[in-house]
Amino acid sequence: MKKEVEKELQKLIRTATNKSLVPEDFEGICKSVNVVRMYYDISFDSNGYRGVGDEKNDSHFQVVELYDLKVKSGIKKVFTFFYSGNEYVHACIEFAEGIEEQDIDMDTCGILADVIYILVSRQNMRLMLDYAESHDALTGIPNLKAVSSKYMSSVVRNPDVKYVVLYINVKDFKYINDRGGVHLGDFAMAKLAKKLEGYIREDEGICRVGGDNFAFFIRRDNLELMLDRLKSVRVDGLIGLRNNSHRFSFRIGVSDTEVKEFGARLEEASTACIMGRSVLKKDVVIYNLELSEIINYNNSVVAAFADALTGNEFVPYFQPKVNMCTGEILGLEALCRWVRNGEVVEPMDFIPQLDRKGMITELDMAMLESACKSISKWKKMGLKVPVVSVNFSKKNIFVPDIERKIISIIDNNDVGCDLIEIEITETVHESEISRLIEFVRILKNYGIKISIDDFGTGYSSLSLIHNINADEVKIDQSFVKRLAYEDKAVMLVESIINIAERLNMQVIAEGVENAEEGRILLKLGCKIVQGFYYEKPVSCEKTADILGSHSYRTIKI
Ligand code: C2E
Ligand code: MG
Ligand code: MG
């Protein structure tokens, strides 16, 4: 290599390590080796944008000029570098017209090509970093940061347009991972994201907000169409699934308020989505004034709970379980009431909130304690006390040492375990059954009775009733209501009664409001009922009166 060329090259390399190169930096070296034009192009990864240039350009080649003397060129040399994945960088060097092959200094050209390659890598790295900062790595669609700034610019640019913000959660995405593994899951998520991205218009935005959740902002007049499209989104090419495709559906929360900041609106939309799932049981929930009132109310319940508990504001009411043939009281169910600011609040207005926040165990334990105290009081009055049942959230079975806590509450109040029954709902998940079996076994060893509440409404009814050695099954009131006019309900109730009898369990029907329902149940073989026909839940004092004097009217077939 000529001394002069070597000097120029060294100068270029020094410059390249300190700053981004501009065409003037190449002038010296190019002139010394008769190069008139230098540029590079990149073959792109066919899965999406990865290179230098305009993101919207879907061409797979991008030419970037480094130096151009703007004169006619002759021989062209191309050096190809493998970049990453299926990306290639081509460093192209063109020589002045009339330069022959033997005049070309290939060593110098090779070094020049290396410099070009390093330049590309550096520039590409910068673009990729910019890209990563604004895009979701898994799906390649924009991320939250990018969409919130796009939202602000759309709002500012189109002051007359109303935008709604959507928070959507893919239903049952776990199915894809379970069926095809995590790789198919990732692939499906990326394909789904691209499809959803295709639904938005230029001034609208979409991003993935982690897990299987997406956020949109769209024009309000596009909402109806969007909700319609989101009812079922088909994604093809998912090898390993039936028909290699899957139809996705979503839980959707919509913020249709005036709040301007994107984060605040997204919070409203996500709250609506969560409320739809946990409370309202709806796939699409629009965040509005009504919903914000519910949320405020729920928060107030949670905030007031600790003080209400220590202030003894939660009290049990009792509802008798009656034998329709004899009018005899066979049991009492303790049902919680909250005496809040002098008003009696029903459990459905606070139990679900406490259950969701993990505070239900304290309440259930307090109810057990109050029930025991009531039993002691009635006994001291010389009354004959039947078995008293308390309701238990299924969350309690996972509280460490729960069985010991239950027993010690009963013992400390000097009540026999045989007077206590625990009602658990049957809506336990399959995975929870083994723990439930153990819980029941331990309590039954102490003589505590177990009742399966709301039977028939859950999804594990049959396996539960076979696996759990319960004493009682409570037929849910939704069946009782339908008995008079729906043959299917009659058949279901009849079979529940048969199974319970065969498994030696007592059957009781809940929510009996009139003699007609009582008569049908009697005909089907169920003698014990609980319901407004006999008594509404009443206070401890009123229960004492009932226990002292009452035998209820009987029902004859
Ligand atoms: P549940 O255990 O199934 O209780 C039966 C519900 O049906 C009670 O509602 C009762 O008042 C109502 N009911 C009884 N007879 C009739 C009738 O003839 N017609 C109608 N329409 N309703 C009737 P309540 O007291 O509002 O309790 C609702 C639910 O709250 C209970 O359902 C139970 O799941 C839960 N709950 C109540 N107290 C507690 C508690 O201390 N702990 C827990 N974890 N849950 C409780
Ligand atoms: Mg109950
Ligand atoms: Mg029930």
Coordinates of C-alpha atoms and ligand atoms in Angstrom, one line a residue:
M1 CA 0.0 0.0 0.0
K2 CA 1.3 3.5 -0.9
K3 CA 2.3 5.7 2.0
E4 CA -0.1 8.4 1.0
V5 CA -3.0 5.9 0.9
E6 CA -2.1 4.5 4.2
K7 CA -2.1 7.9 5.8
E8 CA -5.5 8.7 4.4
L9 CA -6.9 5.4 5.7
Q10 CA -5.5 6.0 9.2
K11 CA -7.0 9.5 9.2
L12 CA -10.4 8.1 8.2
I13 CA -10.4 5.3 10.8
R14 CA -9.4 7.9 13.5
T15 CA -12.2 10.1 12.5
A16 CA -14.7 7.2 12.4
T17 CA -13.9 6.3 16.0
N18 CA -14.6 9.8 17.2
K19 CA -17.8 10.8 15.3
S20 CA -20.3 10.0 12.6
L21 CA -18.7 10.3 9.2
V22 CA -19.8 12.8 6.6
P23 CA -19.0 12.7 2.9
E24 CA -16.1 15.1 3.3
D25 CA -14.4 12.7 5.5
F26 CA -14.1 10.2 2.7
E27 CA -12.7 12.7 0.2
G28 CA -9.0 12.1 1.0
I29 CA -9.1 8.3 0.8
C30 CA -11.4 8.1 -2.2
K31 CA -9.3 10.5 -4.2
S32 CA -6.1 8.6 -3.3
V33 CA -7.5 5.3 -4.7
N34 CA -9.6 6.8 -7.5
V35 CA -13.0 6.0 -6.0
V36 CA -15.8 8.3 -7.3
R37 CA -18.7 6.9 -5.4
M38 CA -19.3 4.9 -2.3
Y39 CA -22.6 3.7 -0.8
Y40 CA -24.1 0.8 1.0
D41 CA -27.4 -1.1 0.8
I42 CA -29.0 -3.5 3.2
S43 CA -31.2 -6.4 2.4
F44 CA -33.9 -6.4 5.0
D45 CA -35.3 -9.1 7.2
S46 CA -38.5 -10.1 5.4
N47 CA -40.4 -10.2 8.7
G48 CA -40.4 -6.5 9.1
Y49 CA -38.5 -3.3 9.3
R50 CA -35.0 -3.7 10.7
G51 CA -32.8 -1.3 8.8
V52 CA -31.9 2.2 8.0
G53 CA -34.3 4.6 6.4
D54 CA -38.0 5.4 6.4
E55 CA -40.0 3.0 8.6
K56 CA -42.9 3.1 6.2
N57 CA -40.8 2.0 3.2
D58 CA -41.5 -1.7 2.7
S59 CA -38.8 -2.1 0.1
H60 CA -36.3 -4.7 1.1
F61 CA -33.4 -2.6 0.0
Q62 CA -32.2 0.7 1.2
V63 CA -29.4 2.6 -0.5
V64 CA -27.4 5.0 1.6
E65 CA -24.8 7.3 -0.1
L66 CA -21.5 7.9 1.7
Y67 CA -19.6 9.7 -1.0
D68 CA -20.4 10.8 -4.5
L69 CA -18.3 12.8 -6.8
K70 CA -21.1 12.9 -9.3
V71 CA -19.0 11.8 -12.2
K72 CA -19.4 8.8 -14.5
S73 CA -18.0 5.7 -12.9
G74 CA -16.4 2.5 -14.3
I75 CA -15.6 -0.7 -12.3
K76 CA -17.8 -1.4 -9.3
K77 CA -16.7 -3.6 -6.4
V78 CA -19.2 -5.0 -3.9
F79 CA -18.3 -6.5 -0.5
T80 CA -21.0 -8.4 1.2
F81 CA -21.2 -8.7 5.0
F82 CA -23.6 -11.0 6.9
Y83 CA -25.3 -8.7 9.4
S84 CA -27.8 -10.6 11.5
G85 CA -30.7 -12.9 11.0
N86 CA -31.3 -12.6 7.2
E87 CA -29.9 -9.1 6.9
Y88 CA -26.9 -8.4 4.6
V89 CA -24.9 -5.3 4.2
H90 CA -23.4 -4.6 0.8
A91 CA -20.6 -2.1 0.7
C92 CA -20.3 -0.7 -2.8
I93 CA -17.3 1.1 -4.2
E94 CA -17.2 2.5 -7.7
F95 CA -14.0 3.6 -9.4
A96 CA -13.4 6.4 -11.9
E97 CA -14.0 5.7 -15.6
G98 CA -11.0 4.3 -17.3
I99 CA -9.5 2.7 -14.1
E100 CA -8.5 -0.8 -15.0
E101 CA -8.7 -3.9 -12.8
Q102 CA -5.0 -4.1 -12.3
D103 CA -4.9 -0.5 -11.0
I104 CA -7.2 -1.3 -8.2
D105 CA -5.7 -1.7 -4.7
M106 CA -7.9 -4.4 -3.3
D107 CA -6.3 -4.2 0.2
T108 CA -7.3 -0.6 0.6
C109 CA -10.8 -1.4 -0.8
G110 CA -11.2 -4.2 1.7
I111 CA -10.3 -1.9 4.6
L112 CA -12.7 0.8 3.2
A113 CA -15.5 -1.8 3.0
D114 CA -14.8 -2.7 6.7
V115 CA -15.1 0.9 7.6
I116 CA -18.4 1.1 5.8
Y117 CA -19.6 -2.0 7.5
I118 CA -18.7 -0.6 11.0
L119 CA -20.5 2.6 10.0
V120 CA -23.6 0.7 9.1
S121 CA -23.6 -1.3 12.3
R122 CA -23.2 1.8 14.4
Q123 CA -25.9 3.7 12.5
N124 CA -28.2 0.7 12.5
M125 CA -27.6 0.1 16.2
R126 CA -28.8 3.7 16.9
L127 CA -31.9 3.2 14.8
M128 CA -32.6 -0.1 16.4
L129 CA -32.3 1.5 19.8
D130 CA -34.7 4.2 18.8
Y131 CA -37.0 1.5 17.4
A132 CA -36.8 -0.5 20.7
E133 CA -37.6 2.5 22.7
S134 CA -40.9 3.0 20.8
H135 CA -41.9 -0.6 19.9
D136 CA -42.9 -3.7 21.6
A137 CA -40.1 -6.3 21.3
L138 CA -42.4 -9.3 20.9
T139 CA -44.9 -8.0 18.4
G140 CA -43.2 -5.1 16.7
I141 CA -46.2 -2.8 17.1
P142 CA -45.7 0.5 19.0
N143 CA -45.3 0.5 22.8
L144 CA -47.2 2.4 25.4
K145 CA -44.8 5.4 25.3
A146 CA -45.1 5.8 21.6
V147 CA -48.9 5.5 21.6
S148 CA -49.3 8.0 24.4
S149 CA -47.3 10.6 22.5
K150 CA -49.3 9.8 19.3
Y151 CA -52.5 10.3 21.3
M152 CA -51.4 13.7 22.4
S153 CA -50.5 14.8 19.0
S154 CA -53.8 13.5 17.5
V155 CA -55.8 15.2 20.2
V156 CA -53.9 18.5 19.6
R157 CA -54.1 18.2 15.8
N158 CA -57.8 17.3 15.7
P159 CA -59.5 19.4 18.4
D160 CA -63.0 18.6 17.0
V161 CA -62.5 14.8 17.1
K162 CA -63.6 12.8 20.2
Y163 CA -61.3 9.9 20.9
V164 CA -62.2 6.9 23.0
V165 CA -59.5 4.7 24.7
L166 CA -59.9 0.9 24.7
Y167 CA -58.2 -1.6 27.0
I168 CA -58.6 -5.1 25.7
N169 CA -57.6 -8.4 27.2
V170 CA -57.4 -11.5 25.0
K171 CA -59.7 -14.2 26.3
D172 CA -58.1 -17.5 27.1
F173 CA -54.8 -16.9 25.4
K174 CA -53.4 -19.6 27.7
Y175 CA -55.1 -22.1 25.4
I176 CA -52.6 -21.3 22.6
N177 CA -49.6 -21.7 24.9
D178 CA -51.0 -24.9 26.3
R179 CA -51.7 -26.3 22.8
G180 CA -48.6 -25.1 20.9
G181 CA -46.1 -24.1 23.5
V182 CA -44.6 -20.7 24.3
H183 CA -43.1 -20.3 20.8
L184 CA -46.5 -20.6 19.1
G185 CA -47.9 -18.3 21.8
D186 CA -45.3 -15.6 20.9
F187 CA -45.9 -16.1 17.2
A188 CA -49.7 -15.9 17.6
M189 CA -49.4 -12.8 19.8
A190 CA -47.3 -11.1 17.1
K191 CA -49.7 -12.0 14.4
L192 CA -52.7 -11.0 16.4
A193 CA -51.0 -7.6 17.1
K194 CA -50.3 -7.0 13.4
K195 CA -53.9 -7.8 12.6
L196 CA -55.2 -5.5 15.3
E197 CA -52.9 -2.8 14.0
G198 CA -54.5 -3.1 10.7
Y199 CA -57.8 -2.0 12.2
I200 CA -56.8 1.5 13.1
R201 CA -56.7 4.7 11.0
E202 CA -53.9 7.1 10.5
D203 CA -54.6 9.4 13.4
E204 CA -55.4 6.4 15.8
G205 CA -53.1 4.3 17.8
I206 CA -52.6 0.8 19.2
C207 CA -50.0 -0.7 21.5
R208 CA -49.4 -3.8 23.6
V209 CA -49.4 -3.1 27.3
G210 CA -47.9 -6.3 28.5
G211 CA -49.1 -9.8 28.7
D212 CA -52.2 -10.4 26.6
N213 CA -53.4 -6.8 26.9
F214 CA -53.6 -4.1 24.2
A215 CA -54.6 -0.5 24.3
F216 CA -56.2 1.5 21.5
F217 CA -57.2 5.0 21.0
I218 CA -59.7 5.5 18.2
R219 CA -62.1 8.0 17.0
R220 CA -65.4 7.7 18.8
D221 CA -67.2 7.3 15.5
N222 CA -65.1 4.2 14.8
L223 CA -66.0 2.6 18.1
E224 CA -69.0 0.6 16.9
L225 CA -67.2 -0.8 14.0
M226 CA -64.2 -1.7 16.2
L227 CA -66.3 -3.4 18.8
D228 CA -67.9 -5.4 16.0
R229 CA -64.6 -6.5 14.6
L230 CA -63.2 -7.4 18.0
K231 CA -66.1 -9.9 18.5
S232 CA -64.0 -12.4 16.7
V233 CA -60.5 -11.9 15.2
R234 CA -59.3 -14.8 13.1
V235 CA -55.6 -15.4 12.9
D236 CA -54.3 -18.0 10.4
G237 CA -51.0 -19.7 10.1
L238 CA -50.9 -21.1 13.6
I239 CA -49.5 -24.5 12.9
G240 CA -50.4 -26.9 15.7
L241 CA -53.9 -25.6 16.2
R242 CA -57.1 -27.1 14.7
N243 CA -57.3 -25.7 11.1
N244 CA -54.1 -23.9 11.8
S245 CA -56.1 -20.9 12.9
H246 CA -57.7 -19.4 15.9
R247 CA -60.5 -17.0 16.6
F248 CA -59.6 -14.6 19.3
S249 CA -62.2 -12.8 21.4
F250 CA -61.7 -10.1 24.0
R251 CA -62.7 -8.5 27.2
I252 CA -63.0 -4.8 26.5
G253 CA -63.0 -1.7 28.7
V254 CA -63.8 1.7 27.0
S255 CA -63.0 5.1 28.4
D256 CA -65.4 7.6 26.9
T257 CA -64.7 10.5 29.1
E258 CA -63.3 14.0 28.7
V259 CA -60.1 13.4 30.6
K260 CA -57.3 14.5 28.4
E261 CA -54.2 12.6 29.5
F262 CA -53.7 9.2 27.9
G263 CA -52.5 7.4 31.1
A264 CA -55.6 8.5 33.1
R265 CA -57.9 7.4 30.3
L266 CA -56.1 4.1 30.0
E267 CA -56.6 3.5 33.7
E268 CA -60.3 4.1 33.3
A269 CA -60.5 1.7 30.4
S270 CA -58.6 -1.0 32.2
T271 CA -60.7 -0.5 35.3
A272 CA -63.8 -1.0 33.1
C273 CA -62.3 -4.1 31.6
I274 CA -61.5 -5.6 35.1
M275 CA -65.0 -4.7 36.4
G276 CA -66.5 -6.4 33.4
R277 CA -64.6 -9.6 34.2
S278 CA -65.0 -9.7 37.9
V279 CA -68.2 -8.0 38.8
L280 CA -70.4 -7.2 35.9
K281 CA -69.7 -10.4 33.9
K282 CA -69.8 -8.5 30.6
D283 CA -67.3 -8.5 27.7
V284 CA -67.7 -4.8 27.0
V285 CA -67.9 -2.2 29.7
I286 CA -67.9 1.5 29.1
Y287 CA -66.4 3.6 31.8
N288 CA -68.9 6.2 32.7
L289 CA -70.2 8.0 35.8
E290 CA -72.1 5.0 37.0
L291 CA -69.0 2.8 36.9
S292 CA -66.9 5.4 38.7
E293 CA -69.5 5.5 41.4
I294 CA -69.3 1.7 41.8
I295 CA -65.5 1.9 42.0
N296 CA -65.7 4.7 44.6
Y297 CA -68.2 2.7 46.6
N298 CA -66.0 -0.5 46.5
N299 CA -63.0 1.5 47.6
S300 CA -64.9 2.9 50.5
V301 CA -65.9 -0.6 51.6
V302 CA -62.3 -1.7 51.6
A303 CA -61.2 1.5 53.4
A304 CA -63.8 1.2 56.1
F305 CA -63.4 -2.5 56.7
A306 CA -60.8 -2.6 59.5
D307 CA -62.6 0.0 61.7
A308 CA -65.9 -1.7 61.0
L309 CA -64.5 -5.0 62.1
T310 CA -63.1 -3.7 65.4
G311 CA -66.3 -1.7 66.0
N312 CA -68.4 -4.9 65.7
E313 CA -70.4 -3.5 62.8
F314 CA -70.6 -6.9 61.2
V315 CA -73.4 -9.0 62.8
P316 CA -74.9 -12.3 61.9
Y317 CA -78.6 -12.6 61.0
F318 CA -80.0 -16.1 61.1
Q319 CA -82.3 -17.9 58.8
P320 CA -83.9 -21.2 59.8
K321 CA -83.7 -24.4 57.8
V322 CA -87.1 -26.0 58.2
N323 CA -88.5 -29.5 57.7
M324 CA -91.6 -29.0 55.6
C325 CA -93.3 -32.2 56.8
T326 CA -93.0 -31.4 60.6
G327 CA -92.5 -27.7 60.7
E328 CA -89.4 -28.3 62.9
I329 CA -86.2 -26.1 62.7
L330 CA -83.3 -28.3 61.7
G331 CA -80.7 -25.7 61.5
L332 CA -79.8 -22.0 61.2
E333 CA -77.7 -20.3 58.6
A334 CA -75.7 -17.3 59.8
L335 CA -75.7 -14.5 57.2
C336 CA -73.6 -11.5 57.6
R337 CA -75.1 -8.0 57.8
W338 CA -73.1 -4.7 58.1
V339 CA -74.7 -2.2 60.4
R340 CA -73.1 0.9 58.7
N341 CA -74.0 4.3 59.9
G342 CA -77.3 3.0 61.3
E343 CA -78.3 1.2 58.1
V344 CA -78.3 -2.5 57.5
V345 CA -76.1 -3.4 54.4
E346 CA -76.7 -6.7 52.6
P347 CA -73.7 -9.0 52.1
M348 CA -73.8 -8.8 48.3
D349 CA -72.8 -5.1 48.7
F350 CA -69.6 -5.8 50.5
I351 CA -68.6 -9.5 50.5
P352 CA -67.4 -9.6 46.9
Q353 CA -65.2 -6.5 47.4
L354 CA -63.7 -8.0 50.5
D355 CA -63.2 -11.3 48.8
R356 CA -61.4 -9.7 45.9
K357 CA -59.1 -7.8 48.2
G358 CA -58.2 -10.8 50.3
M359 CA -59.9 -9.5 53.4
I360 CA -62.7 -12.1 53.6
T361 CA -61.0 -14.5 56.0
E362 CA -61.0 -11.9 58.8
L363 CA -64.7 -11.4 58.2
D364 CA -65.5 -15.1 58.1
M365 CA -63.6 -15.8 61.3
A366 CA -65.5 -12.9 63.0
M367 CA -68.8 -14.4 61.8
L368 CA -67.8 -17.8 63.1
E369 CA -67.0 -16.2 66.5
S370 CA -70.3 -14.2 66.6
A371 CA -72.2 -17.3 65.7
C372 CA -70.6 -19.2 68.6
K373 CA -71.4 -16.3 70.9
S374 CA -75.0 -16.4 69.8
I375 CA -75.2 -20.2 70.4
S376 CA -73.8 -19.6 73.9
K377 CA -76.4 -16.9 74.6
W378 CA -79.2 -19.1 73.4
K379 CA -78.0 -22.0 75.4
K380 CA -77.8 -19.9 78.5
M381 CA -81.5 -19.0 77.9
G382 CA -82.2 -22.7 78.0
L383 CA -83.1 -22.9 74.3
K384 CA -82.6 -26.0 72.2
V385 CA -80.1 -24.9 69.6
P386 CA -79.8 -26.7 66.2
V387 CA -76.7 -26.8 64.1
V388 CA -75.6 -23.3 63.0
S389 CA -73.9 -22.9 59.6
V390 CA -71.5 -20.2 58.6
N391 CA -70.5 -19.2 55.1
F392 CA -66.9 -19.6 54.1
S393 CA -65.1 -18.1 51.1
K394 CA -63.1 -20.6 49.2
K395 CA -60.1 -18.4 49.7
N396 CA -60.0 -19.5 53.3
I397 CA -58.9 -23.0 52.5
F398 CA -55.5 -21.6 51.5
V399 CA -54.9 -19.7 54.7
P400 CA -52.1 -21.4 56.6
D401 CA -53.3 -23.3 59.7
I402 CA -56.9 -22.4 59.0
E403 CA -58.3 -25.6 60.5
R404 CA -56.6 -24.9 63.9
K405 CA -57.9 -21.3 63.9
I406 CA -61.4 -22.5 63.3
I407 CA -61.2 -25.1 66.1
S408 CA -59.8 -22.7 68.6
I409 CA -62.5 -20.1 68.0
I410 CA -65.2 -22.8 68.6
D411 CA -63.3 -24.2 71.7
N412 CA -62.7 -20.7 73.2
N413 CA -66.4 -20.1 73.1
D414 CA -67.3 -23.4 74.7
V415 CA -69.4 -24.6 71.8
G416 CA -69.4 -28.2 70.7
C417 CA -68.0 -28.7 67.1
D418 CA -71.1 -30.8 66.4
L419 CA -73.1 -27.5 66.5
I420 CA -71.1 -25.9 63.7
E421 CA -71.4 -26.4 60.0
I422 CA -69.4 -24.7 57.3
E423 CA -70.9 -23.8 54.0
I424 CA -68.5 -23.7 51.1
T425 CA -69.5 -22.9 47.5
E426 CA -69.0 -25.6 45.0
T427 CA -67.4 -23.2 42.5
V428 CA -63.9 -24.3 43.3
H429 CA -61.5 -24.9 40.5
E430 CA -60.4 -28.5 39.7
S431 CA -56.9 -27.6 40.9
E432 CA -58.2 -26.6 44.3
I433 CA -60.1 -29.8 44.9
S434 CA -57.3 -31.8 46.6
R435 CA -56.8 -29.0 49.2
L436 CA -60.5 -28.8 49.7
I437 CA -60.7 -32.6 50.3
E438 CA -58.0 -32.3 53.0
F439 CA -59.7 -29.2 54.6
V440 CA -63.0 -31.1 54.8
R441 CA -61.4 -34.3 56.2
I442 CA -59.6 -32.4 59.0
L443 CA -62.7 -30.5 60.1
K444 CA -64.9 -33.6 59.9
N445 CA -62.5 -35.4 62.2
Y446 CA -63.4 -32.7 64.8
G447 CA -67.1 -33.3 64.2
I448 CA -67.7 -30.1 62.2
K449 CA -70.3 -30.5 59.5
I450 CA -69.8 -29.5 55.9
S451 CA -72.4 -28.2 53.5
I452 CA -72.0 -27.5 49.8
D453 CA -73.7 -24.2 49.0
D454 CA -75.2 -23.0 45.8
F455 CA -75.0 -26.5 44.3
G456 CA -75.5 -26.8 40.6
T457 CA -74.3 -23.3 39.7
G458 CA -70.6 -24.1 39.5
Y459 CA -68.6 -26.2 37.0
S460 CA -67.3 -28.9 39.1
S461 CA -70.5 -30.1 40.8
L462 CA -70.3 -33.7 40.1
S463 CA -66.7 -34.3 40.7
L464 CA -67.0 -32.3 43.9
I465 CA -69.9 -34.1 45.3
H466 CA -68.2 -37.4 44.7
N467 CA -64.8 -36.4 46.1
I468 CA -66.0 -34.5 49.2
N469 CA -67.5 -36.2 52.1
A470 CA -70.0 -33.4 52.8
D471 CA -73.0 -33.7 55.1
E472 CA -75.3 -31.5 53.1
V473 CA -76.0 -30.2 49.6
K474 CA -77.9 -27.0 49.1
I475 CA -79.8 -26.7 45.9
D476 CA -79.3 -23.2 44.6
Q477 CA -82.3 -20.9 44.6
S478 CA -82.0 -20.3 40.8
F479 CA -83.3 -23.9 40.3
V480 CA -86.0 -23.5 42.9
K481 CA -87.3 -20.4 41.0
R482 CA -87.6 -22.3 37.8
L483 CA -89.3 -25.4 39.2
A484 CA -92.8 -24.3 38.6
Y485 CA -92.4 -23.7 34.9
E486 CA -89.3 -25.5 33.6
D487 CA -89.1 -29.2 33.1
K488 CA -85.4 -29.1 32.8
A489 CA -85.1 -27.6 36.2
V490 CA -87.3 -30.3 37.6
M491 CA -85.1 -33.0 36.1
L492 CA -81.9 -31.4 37.4
V493 CA -83.3 -31.0 40.9
E494 CA -84.6 -34.6 40.9
S495 CA -81.2 -35.9 39.9
I496 CA -79.3 -33.8 42.5
I497 CA -81.7 -35.3 45.1
N498 CA -81.1 -38.8 43.9
I499 CA -77.3 -38.5 43.9
A500 CA -77.3 -36.8 47.4
E501 CA -79.5 -39.6 48.8
R502 CA -77.3 -42.3 47.3
L503 CA -74.2 -40.6 48.8
N504 CA -76.0 -40.3 52.2
M505 CA -76.1 -36.5 52.2
Q506 CA -78.9 -34.3 53.4
V507 CA -80.5 -32.1 50.7
I508 CA -81.9 -28.7 51.3
A509 CA -83.4 -26.2 48.9
E510 CA -82.6 -22.5 49.2
G511 CA -84.9 -19.6 48.4
V512 CA -88.3 -21.2 48.8
E513 CA -90.8 -18.3 48.7
N514 CA -94.2 -20.0 48.4
A515 CA -96.0 -23.2 49.2
E516 CA -96.2 -24.2 45.5
E517 CA -92.3 -24.4 45.3
G518 CA -92.3 -26.3 48.6
R519 CA -94.9 -28.8 47.3
I520 CA -92.9 -29.5 44.1
L521 CA -89.7 -30.1 46.2
L522 CA -91.6 -32.4 48.5
K523 CA -92.8 -34.4 45.5
L524 CA -89.3 -34.7 44.2
G525 CA -88.1 -35.9 47.6
C526 CA -86.6 -32.8 49.2
K527 CA -88.1 -32.1 52.7
I528 CA -85.8 -29.4 54.1
V529 CA -86.0 -25.9 52.9
Q530 CA -84.7 -22.4 53.7
G531 CA -86.6 -19.4 52.4
F532 CA -88.8 -16.4 52.8
Y533 CA -91.8 -18.7 52.8
Y534 CA -90.8 -19.6 56.4
E535 CA -88.6 -16.8 57.5
K536 CA -86.2 -14.0 56.3
P537 CA -82.8 -13.9 58.0
V538 CA -83.4 -12.2 61.4
S539 CA -81.3 -10.9 64.3
C540 CA -79.9 -13.0 67.2
E541 CA -82.7 -11.7 69.5
K542 CA -85.5 -12.5 67.1
T543 CA -83.9 -15.9 66.5
A544 CA -84.1 -16.6 70.2
D545 CA -87.9 -15.9 70.1
I546 CA -88.3 -18.2 67.1
L547 CA -86.3 -21.0 68.8
G548 CA -88.3 -20.6 72.0
S549 CA -91.8 -20.7 70.5
H550 CA -91.9 -21.7 67.0
S551 CA -92.9 -24.7 65.1
Y552 CA -93.6 -23.7 61.5
R553 CA -96.6 -24.6 59.3
T554 CA -96.2 -27.8 57.4
I555 CA -96.7 -28.4 53.7
K556 CA -98.6 -31.4 52.4
I557 CA -98.4 -32.9 48.9
Ligands
C2E1 P1 -76.1 -18.0 50.5 O1 -75.1 -18.5 51.5 O2 -76.5 -18.8 49.4 O3 -77.3 -17.5 51.3 C1 -78.6 -17.5 50.9 C2 -79.0 -16.2 50.5 O4 -80.4 -16.3 50.0 C3 -79.1 -15.1 51.6 O5 -78.8 -13.9 51.0 C4 -80.6 -15.2 52.0 O6 -81.0 -14.0 52.6 C5 -81.2 -15.4 50.6 N1 -82.5 -16.0 50.7 C6 -83.0 -16.9 51.6 N2 -84.2 -17.2 51.3 C7 -84.6 -16.5 50.2 C8 -85.8 -16.4 49.5 O7 -86.8 -17.1 49.7 N3 -85.8 -15.6 48.4 C9 -84.7 -14.9 48.1 N4 -84.8 -14.1 47.0 N5 -83.6 -14.9 48.8 C10 -83.5 -15.7 49.8 P2 -77.9 -12.9 51.8 O8 -78.1 -12.9 53.2 O9 -78.0 -11.6 51.0 O10 -76.5 -13.5 51.4 C11 -76.0 -13.6 50.2 C12 -74.8 -14.4 50.1 O11 -73.7 -13.7 50.7 C13 -74.8 -15.7 50.7 O12 -75.5 -16.6 49.9 C14 -73.4 -16.0 50.9 O13 -72.8 -16.5 49.8 C15 -72.8 -14.7 51.2 N6 -72.5 -14.5 52.6 C16 -73.4 -14.1 53.6 N7 -72.8 -14.0 54.8 C17 -71.5 -14.4 54.6 C18 -70.3 -14.6 55.4 O14 -70.4 -14.4 56.6 N8 -69.2 -15.0 54.8 C19 -69.1 -15.2 53.5 N9 -68.0 -15.6 52.9 N10 -70.2 -15.1 52.7 C20 -71.4 -14.7 53.2
MG2 MG -74.9 -20.2 52.4
MG3 MG -76.6 -20.4 48.6

